[in-house]
Amino acid sequence: MSATAFDWLCETSSRFSKAGAALVQVEGRRWLKLDNYVGALETPCGTRIEILPKHFEQGDCIQQSRVLLRRMIQKSLDLPTRKVGATALQRFDAPLTEWVMSSFLEAFDHLIKRGLRFDYQRLEEEQRYLRGQLNTARQMRQPPGRQHQFQIRHDIFLPDRPENRLLKTALDIVCKTTEDPSNWRLSHELRSMLQEIPTSRDTTQDFKQWRHDRLMAHYQPVKPWCELIIQQQTPLAIAGEWQGMSLLFPMEKLFERYVAACLKDSLPPDATLHTQRSSEYLCTHQGKKVFQLRPDLMITQGEKSWVLDTKWKRLDSELGSKNYGLSQSDFYQMFAYGQKYLGGQGDLVLIYPKRGAFQEALPVFEFSEGLRLWVVPFDLELRRILAIVGVGGHL
């Protein structure tokens, strides 16, 4: 890494820390330790930093980690794709940002072939001929020397609408930042077709005006990719004069959403998955509820309920003498969930990523005779929790 890129990371980390979102930990002048974020960063000097999840221990770890990260992002954010499954992900051996830009260009190219939506725009102007409607109020105020000019209003059919402005803005970002020859060629081909469409001046407002009716259905596959490129997932907006192509995701939150999305696909019809339930509090103080309890996931099936919490941490089932690497504070938290959400009776589940040293569920932890805690691995490849006897067939 260049010295300028290192200094920029230190400066950016300092701004994040002041706002309560640590990005990196500086260890001397030679080391940076990433703080639970994955994705990609681009520095002002052009250095691209790829941050991959630390999961694989054998084989081509970089390639496997890239495929895993893309799969988790795609599943967690419900991103559409026209490519087929994991095979396409494995073929595209490039950093995360290039994969996002390639997916956006593919979806946008398909949209262009189906045709952009135009919209009528009301235009008021002065002309020497009548067209549309005569603006009588303004015409009556015409000075004597300009009465031969007509104040008119009429509609023109233009592609200048919020959705197209956002797509043009995202396309301009891709044209400026991509380093992949295929992406560069396709992005410039598409931009040449959008000469008459302006870029968005207010992306937030234009996203609010993005329509989702039947006539705009063919725009939906490209919207999530457009949002990723324009809004760029970062812990905080990187303030200042530099705004490179950066995509950062909190690994804890990404793992939580990935598990939730996978579980939702495998639940039986009569079971319901709830995310971030917040109906219970730890205690009351002077008649007011305080310390809200928010488990990551909760499954209800008839009269039965299970509380689940996800943790992106490497456990070792051989380290029983050291509590397998489990955190005592997590157990306190799960005990509180069990008391408030399950009434002290039922099953709680802590979910960790499956790895070589953690292949199967640990022996059950019992808080009391009726309240049990299971610590289980989640297979990131098969997208499922290993079965727990007595907790439910869908787990």
C-alpha positions as a Markdown table, in Angstrom:
| # | Residue | x | y | z |
|---|---|---|---|---|
| 1 | Met | 0.0 | 0.0 | 0.0 |
| 2 | Ser | 1.3 | 3.4 | -0.9 |
| 3 | Ala | 2.1 | 6.0 | 1.8 |
| 4 | Thr | -0.6 | 8.3 | 0.6 |
| 5 | Ala | -3.2 | 5.6 | 0.7 |
| 6 | Phe | -2.1 | 4.6 | 4.2 |
| 7 | Asp | -2.4 | 8.3 | 5.4 |
| 8 | Trp | -5.9 | 8.6 | 3.8 |
| 9 | Leu | -7.1 | 5.5 | 5.6 |
| 10 | Cys | -5.8 | 6.9 | 8.9 |
| 11 | Glu | -7.5 | 10.2 | 8.3 |
| 12 | Thr | -10.8 | 8.6 | 7.3 |
| 13 | Ser | -10.6 | 6.3 | 10.3 |
| 14 | Ser | -10.2 | 9.3 | 12.6 |
| 15 | Arg | -13.3 | 10.9 | 11.2 |
| 16 | Phe | -15.3 | 7.7 | 11.6 |
| 17 | Ser | -14.1 | 7.2 | 15.2 |
| 18 | Lys | -15.3 | 10.7 | 16.1 |
| 19 | Ala | -18.7 | 9.8 | 14.8 |
| 20 | Gly | -18.8 | 6.4 | 16.6 |
| 21 | Ala | -18.1 | 4.1 | 13.7 |
| 22 | Ala | -14.6 | 2.7 | 13.9 |
| 23 | Leu | -13.2 | 1.6 | 10.5 |
| 24 | Val | -9.6 | 0.6 | 11.2 |
| 25 | Gln | -7.3 | 0.3 | 14.1 |
| 26 | Val | -3.8 | 1.8 | 13.5 |
| 27 | Glu | -1.0 | -0.4 | 14.9 |
| 28 | Gly | 2.1 | 1.7 | 14.4 |
| 29 | Arg | 3.2 | 3.1 | 11.1 |
| 30 | Arg | 3.2 | -0.2 | 9.2 |
| 31 | Trp | 0.0 | -2.0 | 10.2 |
| 32 | Leu | -3.8 | -1.4 | 9.9 |
| 33 | Lys | -6.3 | -3.7 | 11.5 |
| 34 | Leu | -9.7 | -3.7 | 9.9 |
| 35 | Asp | -12.6 | -3.4 | 12.3 |
| 36 | Asn | -15.4 | -5.8 | 11.2 |
| 37 | Tyr | -16.1 | -4.4 | 7.8 |
| 38 | Val | -15.9 | -6.1 | 4.4 |
| 39 | Gly | -16.0 | -4.7 | 0.9 |
| 40 | Ala | -13.8 | -2.4 | -1.0 |
| 41 | Leu | -12.3 | 1.1 | -0.6 |
| 42 | Glu | -10.8 | 3.4 | -3.2 |
| 43 | Thr | -8.3 | 6.0 | -2.1 |
| 44 | Pro | -7.7 | 9.4 | -3.8 |
| 45 | Cys | -4.4 | 8.1 | -5.2 |
| 46 | Gly | -6.2 | 5.3 | -7.0 |
| 47 | Thr | -5.3 | 2.4 | -4.7 |
| 48 | Arg | -8.1 | -0.1 | -4.3 |
| 49 | Ile | -8.3 | -2.0 | -1.1 |
| 50 | Glu | -10.3 | -5.2 | -1.0 |
| 51 | Ile | -11.5 | -6.4 | 2.4 |
| 52 | Leu | -12.6 | -10.1 | 2.4 |
| 53 | Pro | -14.3 | -12.1 | 5.1 |
| 54 | Lys | -11.8 | -14.3 | 7.1 |
| 55 | His | -13.5 | -17.6 | 6.7 |
| 56 | Phe | -11.6 | -20.1 | 4.5 |
| 57 | Glu | -8.5 | -21.8 | 5.7 |
| 58 | Gln | -7.4 | -23.9 | 2.7 |
| 59 | Gly | -7.2 | -23.6 | -1.1 |
| 60 | Asp | -7.6 | -20.4 | -3.0 |
| 61 | Cys | -8.8 | -18.3 | 0.0 |
| 62 | Ile | -9.0 | -15.1 | -2.0 |
| 63 | Gln | -11.1 | -16.5 | -4.8 |
| 64 | Gln | -13.3 | -18.5 | -2.3 |
| 65 | Ser | -13.8 | -15.4 | -0.1 |
| 66 | Arg | -14.7 | -13.2 | -3.1 |
| 67 | Val | -17.4 | -15.7 | -4.2 |
| 68 | Leu | -18.7 | -16.0 | -0.6 |
| 69 | Leu | -18.9 | -12.2 | -0.1 |
| 70 | Arg | -20.8 | -11.7 | -3.4 |
| 71 | Arg | -23.2 | -14.5 | -2.5 |
| 72 | Met | -23.9 | -13.1 | 0.9 |
| 73 | Ile | -24.4 | -9.5 | -0.4 |
| 74 | Gln | -26.6 | -10.7 | -3.2 |
| 75 | Lys | -28.8 | -12.9 | -0.9 |
| 76 | Ser | -28.9 | -10.3 | 2.0 |
| 77 | Leu | -29.8 | -7.4 | -0.2 |
| 78 | Asp | -32.1 | -9.4 | -2.5 |
| 79 | Leu | -30.1 | -8.3 | -5.5 |
| 80 | Pro | -31.4 | -9.6 | -8.8 |
| 81 | Thr | -29.1 | -11.3 | -11.3 |
| 82 | Arg | -29.5 | -12.6 | -14.8 |
| 83 | Lys | -26.6 | -15.0 | -14.5 |
| 84 | Val | -27.1 | -18.5 | -13.4 |
| 85 | Gly | -26.2 | -19.3 | -9.8 |
| 86 | Ala | -22.8 | -19.8 | -8.2 |
| 87 | Thr | -21.0 | -20.8 | -11.5 |
| 88 | Ala | -21.3 | -17.2 | -12.8 |
| 89 | Leu | -20.0 | -15.8 | -9.5 |
| 90 | Gln | -16.9 | -18.1 | -9.6 |
| 91 | Arg | -16.1 | -17.2 | -13.2 |
| 92 | Phe | -16.0 | -13.5 | -12.4 |
| 93 | Asp | -12.7 | -13.3 | -10.6 |
| 94 | Ala | -12.5 | -9.5 | -9.9 |
| 95 | Pro | -12.8 | -7.2 | -6.9 |
| 96 | Leu | -16.2 | -6.5 | -5.4 |
| 97 | Thr | -16.7 | -3.1 | -7.0 |
| 98 | Glu | -16.1 | -4.5 | -10.5 |
| 99 | Trp | -18.6 | -7.2 | -9.9 |
| 100 | Val | -21.2 | -4.6 | -8.8 |
| 101 | Met | -20.5 | -2.5 | -11.8 |
| 102 | Ser | -20.7 | -5.5 | -14.1 |
| 103 | Ser | -24.0 | -6.5 | -12.7 |
| 104 | Phe | -25.4 | -3.0 | -13.0 |
| 105 | Leu | -24.2 | -2.7 | -16.7 |
| 106 | Glu | -25.7 | -6.1 | -17.5 |
| 107 | Ala | -29.1 | -5.2 | -16.0 |
| 108 | Phe | -29.0 | -1.7 | -17.6 |
| 109 | Asp | -28.1 | -3.1 | -21.0 |
| 110 | His | -31.1 | -5.4 | -20.8 |
| 111 | Leu | -33.3 | -2.5 | -19.9 |
| 112 | Ile | -32.0 | -0.4 | -22.8 |
| 113 | Lys | -32.9 | -3.3 | -25.2 |
| 114 | Arg | -36.4 | -3.4 | -23.8 |
| 115 | Gly | -36.7 | 0.4 | -24.1 |
| 116 | Leu | -36.5 | 3.4 | -21.8 |
| 117 | Arg | -39.7 | 4.9 | -20.4 |
| 118 | Phe | -40.4 | 8.5 | -21.5 |
| 119 | Asp | -42.6 | 11.0 | -19.8 |
| 120 | Tyr | -44.5 | 14.1 | -20.7 |
| 121 | Gln | -43.0 | 17.4 | -19.4 |
| 122 | Arg | -44.9 | 20.6 | -19.3 |
| 123 | Leu | -43.0 | 23.4 | -21.0 |
| 124 | Glu | -43.9 | 27.1 | -20.9 |
| 125 | Glu | -42.2 | 29.3 | -23.5 |
| 126 | Glu | -42.5 | 32.2 | -25.9 |
| 127 | Gln | -42.7 | 31.4 | -29.6 |
| 128 | Arg | -43.7 | 33.0 | -32.9 |
| 129 | Tyr | -46.3 | 30.3 | -33.5 |
| 130 | Leu | -49.1 | 28.7 | -31.6 |
| 131 | Arg | -48.5 | 25.3 | -30.2 |
| 132 | Gly | -50.5 | 23.5 | -27.4 |
| 133 | Gln | -52.3 | 26.0 | -25.2 |
| 134 | Leu | -52.1 | 29.8 | -25.2 |
| 135 | Asn | -51.2 | 31.2 | -21.8 |
| 136 | Thr | -53.7 | 34.0 | -21.9 |
| 137 | Ala | -52.7 | 35.5 | -18.6 |
| 138 | Arg | -49.1 | 36.0 | -19.7 |
| 139 | Gln | -50.2 | 36.9 | -23.3 |
| 140 | Met | -52.3 | 39.8 | -22.0 |
| 141 | Arg | -49.3 | 41.2 | -20.2 |
| 142 | Gln | -47.2 | 41.2 | -23.4 |
| 143 | Pro | -45.8 | 44.7 | -24.1 |
| 144 | Pro | -47.0 | 46.3 | -27.4 |
| 145 | Gly | -43.8 | 45.6 | -29.2 |
| 146 | Arg | -44.0 | 41.9 | -28.5 |
| 147 | Gln | -47.6 | 41.1 | -29.2 |
| 148 | His | -46.6 | 39.1 | -32.2 |
| 149 | Gln | -44.9 | 36.6 | -29.9 |
| 150 | Phe | -47.1 | 33.9 | -28.3 |
| 151 | Gln | -46.9 | 32.8 | -24.7 |
| 152 | Ile | -47.7 | 29.1 | -24.9 |
| 153 | Arg | -47.6 | 26.0 | -22.8 |
| 154 | His | -47.3 | 22.5 | -24.2 |
| 155 | Asp | -46.2 | 19.0 | -23.3 |
| 156 | Ile | -43.1 | 17.3 | -24.8 |
| 157 | Phe | -42.3 | 13.6 | -24.6 |
| 158 | Leu | -38.8 | 13.3 | -23.0 |
| 159 | Pro | -36.7 | 10.6 | -21.3 |
| 160 | Asp | -36.0 | 13.2 | -18.5 |
| 161 | Arg | -37.6 | 11.4 | -15.6 |
| 162 | Pro | -36.2 | 10.5 | -12.1 |
| 163 | Glu | -35.4 | 6.9 | -12.9 |
| 164 | Asn | -33.5 | 7.7 | -16.0 |
| 165 | Arg | -31.6 | 10.5 | -14.3 |
| 166 | Leu | -30.5 | 8.1 | -11.6 |
| 167 | Leu | -29.4 | 5.5 | -14.1 |
| 168 | Lys | -27.4 | 8.2 | -16.0 |
| 169 | Thr | -25.7 | 9.3 | -12.8 |
| 170 | Ala | -24.8 | 5.7 | -11.9 |
| 171 | Leu | -23.5 | 5.1 | -15.4 |
| 172 | Asp | -21.3 | 8.2 | -15.2 |
| 173 | Ile | -19.8 | 6.8 | -11.9 |
| 174 | Val | -19.0 | 3.5 | -13.6 |
| 175 | Cys | -17.4 | 5.2 | -16.6 |
| 176 | Lys | -15.1 | 7.1 | -14.4 |
| 177 | Thr | -14.1 | 4.4 | -11.9 |
| 178 | Thr | -14.1 | 1.0 | -13.7 |
| 179 | Glu | -10.7 | -0.5 | -14.6 |
| 180 | Asp | -12.2 | -3.6 | -16.2 |
| 181 | Pro | -11.9 | -3.4 | -20.1 |
| 182 | Ser | -15.3 | -5.1 | -20.6 |
| 183 | Asn | -17.0 | -2.8 | -18.1 |
| 184 | Trp | -15.3 | 0.3 | -19.6 |
| 185 | Arg | -16.4 | -0.6 | -23.2 |
| 186 | Leu | -20.0 | -1.4 | -22.3 |
| 187 | Ser | -20.4 | 1.6 | -20.0 |
| 188 | His | -19.3 | 4.0 | -22.7 |
| 189 | Glu | -21.5 | 2.3 | -25.3 |
| 190 | Leu | -24.5 | 2.8 | -23.0 |
| 191 | Arg | -23.6 | 6.4 | -22.2 |
| 192 | Ser | -23.5 | 7.3 | -25.9 |
| 193 | Met | -27.2 | 6.3 | -26.0 |
| 194 | Leu | -28.1 | 8.7 | -23.2 |
| 195 | Gln | -26.9 | 12.0 | -24.4 |
| 196 | Glu | -30.2 | 13.8 | -24.0 |
| 197 | Ile | -30.7 | 12.6 | -20.4 |
| 198 | Pro | -29.3 | 14.8 | -17.6 |
| 199 | Thr | -27.7 | 13.5 | -14.4 |
| 200 | Ser | -29.6 | 13.7 | -11.2 |
| 201 | Arg | -29.2 | 16.9 | -9.1 |
| 202 | Asp | -30.9 | 15.4 | -6.1 |
| 203 | Thr | -30.5 | 11.6 | -5.9 |
| 204 | Thr | -32.4 | 11.3 | -2.6 |
| 205 | Gln | -35.5 | 13.0 | -4.0 |
| 206 | Asp | -35.3 | 11.1 | -7.3 |
| 207 | Phe | -35.1 | 7.7 | -5.5 |
| 208 | Lys | -38.3 | 8.7 | -3.6 |
| 209 | Gln | -40.0 | 9.4 | -6.9 |
| 210 | Trp | -38.9 | 6.1 | -8.5 |
| 211 | Arg | -42.2 | 4.5 | -9.6 |
| 212 | His | -43.0 | 0.9 | -9.1 |
| 213 | Asp | -46.2 | 0.5 | -11.2 |
| 214 | Arg | -46.8 | -2.0 | -13.9 |
| 215 | Leu | -45.4 | 0.1 | -16.7 |
| 216 | Met | -42.1 | 0.4 | -14.7 |
| 217 | Ala | -41.8 | -3.3 | -13.9 |
| 218 | His | -38.8 | -3.8 | -16.2 |
| 219 | Tyr | -36.9 | -1.1 | -14.3 |
| 220 | Gln | -36.9 | -3.1 | -11.0 |
| 221 | Pro | -34.0 | -5.4 | -11.7 |
| 222 | Val | -31.6 | -2.5 | -12.2 |
| 223 | Lys | -32.7 | -0.4 | -9.3 |
| 224 | Pro | -30.8 | -2.3 | -6.4 |
| 225 | Trp | -27.5 | -2.1 | -8.4 |
| 226 | Cys | -28.1 | 1.6 | -9.1 |
| 227 | Glu | -28.6 | 2.2 | -5.4 |
| 228 | Leu | -25.4 | 0.4 | -4.5 |
| 229 | Ile | -23.4 | 2.4 | -6.9 |
| 230 | Ile | -24.9 | 5.8 | -6.1 |
| 231 | Gln | -25.4 | 5.5 | -2.4 |
| 232 | Gln | -22.3 | 3.3 | -1.9 |
| 233 | Gln | -22.7 | 1.3 | 1.3 |
| 234 | Thr | -20.3 | 2.8 | 3.9 |
| 235 | Pro | -20.5 | 3.0 | 7.7 |
| 236 | Leu | -20.7 | 6.8 | 7.2 |
| 237 | Ala | -20.6 | 9.0 | 4.2 |
| 238 | Ile | -17.0 | 9.8 | 3.5 |
| 239 | Ala | -16.9 | 13.5 | 3.8 |
| 240 | Gly | -14.5 | 15.8 | 2.0 |
| 241 | Glu | -13.4 | 16.3 | -1.5 |
| 242 | Trp | -12.9 | 12.6 | -2.4 |
| 243 | Gln | -15.8 | 10.3 | -3.1 |
| 244 | Gly | -14.3 | 7.2 | -4.7 |
| 245 | Met | -16.1 | 3.9 | -5.5 |
| 246 | Ser | -16.3 | 2.4 | -2.0 |
| 247 | Leu | -18.6 | -0.4 | -0.7 |
| 248 | Leu | -18.3 | -1.3 | 2.9 |
| 249 | Phe | -20.6 | -3.7 | 4.8 |
| 250 | Pro | -20.6 | -4.4 | 8.6 |
| 251 | Met | -19.8 | -8.1 | 8.7 |
| 252 | Glu | -22.0 | -8.8 | 11.7 |
| 253 | Lys | -25.0 | -7.2 | 10.0 |
| 254 | Leu | -24.3 | -8.9 | 6.7 |
| 255 | Phe | -24.1 | -12.3 | 8.4 |
| 256 | Glu | -27.3 | -11.6 | 10.2 |
| 257 | Arg | -29.2 | -10.7 | 7.1 |
| 258 | Tyr | -27.8 | -13.6 | 5.2 |
| 259 | Val | -28.9 | -16.1 | 7.8 |
| 260 | Ala | -32.4 | -14.5 | 7.9 |
| 261 | Ala | -32.8 | -14.6 | 4.1 |
| 262 | Cys | -31.7 | -18.3 | 4.0 |
| 263 | Leu | -33.9 | -19.3 | 6.9 |
| 264 | Lys | -36.9 | -17.6 | 5.3 |
| 265 | Asp | -36.5 | -19.7 | 2.2 |
| 266 | Ser | -36.5 | -23.0 | 4.2 |
| 267 | Leu | -39.2 | -22.4 | 6.8 |
| 268 | Pro | -42.4 | -24.4 | 6.6 |
| 269 | Pro | -45.5 | -22.5 | 5.5 |
| 270 | Asp | -47.0 | -22.3 | 9.1 |
| 271 | Ala | -43.8 | -20.7 | 10.5 |
| 272 | Thr | -43.0 | -17.0 | 10.5 |
| 273 | Leu | -39.6 | -15.4 | 10.8 |
| 274 | His | -39.4 | -12.0 | 12.6 |
| 275 | Thr | -36.3 | -9.8 | 12.4 |
| 276 | Gln | -35.3 | -7.3 | 15.1 |
| 277 | Arg | -38.3 | -7.8 | 17.4 |
| 278 | Ser | -38.4 | -4.9 | 19.9 |
| 279 | Ser | -41.5 | -5.4 | 22.0 |
| 280 | Glu | -39.8 | -6.3 | 25.2 |
| 281 | Tyr | -37.7 | -4.3 | 27.7 |
| 282 | Leu | -35.2 | -5.5 | 30.3 |
| 283 | Cys | -36.9 | -3.6 | 33.2 |
| 284 | Thr | -39.0 | -0.6 | 34.2 |
| 285 | His | -37.9 | 2.5 | 36.0 |
| 286 | Gln | -40.4 | 4.9 | 37.6 |
| 287 | Gly | -43.2 | 3.4 | 35.5 |
| 288 | Lys | -41.2 | 3.7 | 32.2 |
| 289 | Lys | -39.7 | 0.8 | 30.2 |
| 290 | Val | -36.0 | 1.0 | 29.8 |
| 291 | Phe | -33.3 | -1.0 | 28.0 |
| 292 | Gln | -35.0 | -2.4 | 24.9 |
| 293 | Leu | -34.3 | -6.0 | 24.0 |
| 294 | Arg | -33.9 | -6.6 | 20.3 |
| 295 | Pro | -33.0 | -10.2 | 19.3 |
| 296 | Asp | -31.7 | -10.6 | 15.7 |
| 297 | Leu | -34.3 | -13.3 | 14.7 |
| 298 | Met | -37.4 | -14.9 | 16.2 |
| 299 | Ile | -39.3 | -17.8 | 14.7 |
| 300 | Thr | -42.9 | -18.5 | 15.7 |
| 301 | Gln | -44.8 | -21.7 | 14.7 |
| 302 | Gly | -48.2 | -22.1 | 16.3 |
| 303 | Glu | -47.8 | -21.8 | 20.0 |
| 304 | Lys | -44.0 | -22.3 | 19.9 |
| 305 | Ser | -41.3 | -19.7 | 19.6 |
| 306 | Trp | -37.5 | -19.7 | 19.2 |
| 307 | Val | -35.2 | -16.7 | 19.7 |
| 308 | Leu | -32.1 | -16.7 | 17.5 |
| 309 | Asp | -29.0 | -14.4 | 17.5 |
| 310 | Thr | -26.2 | -14.4 | 15.0 |
| 311 | Lys | -22.5 | -13.8 | 15.7 |
| 312 | Trp | -19.7 | -13.5 | 13.2 |
| 313 | Lys | -17.0 | -15.1 | 15.2 |
| 314 | Arg | -14.7 | -18.1 | 14.8 |
| 315 | Leu | -15.5 | -20.8 | 17.4 |
| 316 | Asp | -13.4 | -23.9 | 18.2 |
| 317 | Ser | -15.3 | -27.0 | 19.5 |
| 318 | Glu | -12.1 | -28.4 | 20.9 |
| 319 | Leu | -11.6 | -25.5 | 23.3 |
| 320 | Gly | -14.1 | -26.7 | 25.9 |
| 321 | Ser | -11.8 | -25.6 | 28.7 |
| 322 | Lys | -11.9 | -22.0 | 27.4 |
| 323 | Asn | -15.7 | -22.1 | 26.7 |
| 324 | Tyr | -15.1 | -22.7 | 23.0 |
| 325 | Gly | -14.3 | -19.0 | 22.5 |
| 326 | Leu | -17.9 | -17.9 | 23.5 |
| 327 | Ser | -18.5 | -14.6 | 25.1 |
| 328 | Gln | -20.0 | -14.4 | 28.6 |
| 329 | Ser | -21.9 | -11.2 | 27.7 |
| 330 | Asp | -23.6 | -13.0 | 24.8 |
| 331 | Phe | -25.0 | -15.5 | 27.3 |
| 332 | Tyr | -26.3 | -12.8 | 29.6 |
| 333 | Gln | -28.0 | -11.3 | 26.6 |
| 334 | Met | -29.6 | -14.5 | 25.5 |
| 335 | Phe | -30.7 | -15.2 | 29.1 |
| 336 | Ala | -32.5 | -11.9 | 29.1 |
| 337 | Tyr | -34.2 | -12.7 | 25.7 |
| 338 | Gly | -35.3 | -16.1 | 27.1 |
| 339 | Gln | -36.9 | -14.5 | 30.2 |
| 340 | Lys | -38.7 | -11.7 | 28.4 |
| 341 | Tyr | -39.6 | -13.2 | 25.0 |
| 342 | Leu | -40.1 | -16.9 | 26.0 |
| 343 | Gly | -41.2 | -16.5 | 29.6 |
| 344 | Gly | -38.3 | -18.5 | 30.9 |
| 345 | Gln | -39.4 | -21.7 | 29.0 |
| 346 | Gly | -38.1 | -22.7 | 25.6 |
| 347 | Asp | -35.1 | -22.8 | 23.3 |
| 348 | Leu | -32.6 | -20.1 | 22.4 |
| 349 | Val | -30.1 | -20.4 | 19.5 |
| 350 | Leu | -26.7 | -18.7 | 19.0 |
| 351 | Ile | -25.6 | -19.0 | 15.4 |
| 352 | Tyr | -22.0 | -18.9 | 14.3 |
| 353 | Pro | -20.4 | -19.5 | 10.9 |
| 354 | Lys | -19.4 | -23.2 | 10.3 |
| 355 | Arg | -15.6 | -23.7 | 9.9 |
| 356 | Gly | -13.1 | -26.6 | 10.2 |
| 357 | Ala | -12.9 | -26.4 | 14.0 |
| 358 | Phe | -16.7 | -25.9 | 14.4 |
| 359 | Gln | -18.6 | -28.5 | 12.4 |
| 360 | Glu | -21.5 | -29.4 | 14.6 |
| 361 | Ala | -23.7 | -28.0 | 17.4 |
| 362 | Leu | -22.2 | -27.8 | 20.9 |
| 363 | Pro | -23.8 | -29.7 | 23.7 |
| 364 | Val | -26.8 | -27.8 | 25.0 |
| 365 | Phe | -26.3 | -25.1 | 27.6 |
| 366 | Glu | -29.1 | -25.1 | 30.3 |
| 367 | Phe | -30.1 | -21.8 | 32.0 |
| 368 | Ser | -32.7 | -23.7 | 34.0 |
| 369 | Glu | -34.8 | -26.8 | 33.7 |
| 370 | Gly | -37.0 | -25.3 | 31.0 |
| 371 | Leu | -34.7 | -22.8 | 29.3 |
| 372 | Arg | -32.0 | -24.1 | 27.0 |
| 373 | Leu | -29.4 | -22.4 | 24.7 |
| 374 | Trp | -28.0 | -24.1 | 21.6 |
| 375 | Val | -24.8 | -23.0 | 19.9 |
| 376 | Val | -24.9 | -24.1 | 16.3 |
| 377 | Pro | -22.9 | -23.6 | 13.1 |
| 378 | Phe | -24.4 | -22.1 | 10.0 |
| 379 | Asp | -23.1 | -23.6 | 6.7 |
| 380 | Leu | -22.4 | -20.7 | 4.4 |
| 381 | Glu | -22.2 | -22.9 | 1.4 |
| 382 | Leu | -25.3 | -25.0 | 2.0 |
| 383 | Arg | -27.1 | -22.0 | 3.5 |
| 384 | Arg | -28.6 | -23.8 | 6.4 |
| 385 | Ile | -28.3 | -24.5 | 10.2 |
| 386 | Leu | -27.2 | -27.9 | 11.2 |
| 387 | Ala | -30.2 | -29.8 | 12.7 |
| 388 | Ile | -30.8 | -29.6 | 16.4 |
| 389 | Val | -32.7 | -32.5 | 17.9 |
| 390 | Gly | -35.7 | -31.3 | 19.8 |
| 391 | Val | -35.7 | -27.7 | 18.6 |
| 392 | Gly | -37.6 | -28.2 | 15.3 |
| 393 | Gly | -37.2 | -29.9 | 12.0 |
| 394 | His | -36.8 | -26.6 | 10.1 |
| 395 | Leu | -33.6 | -25.8 | 12.1 |
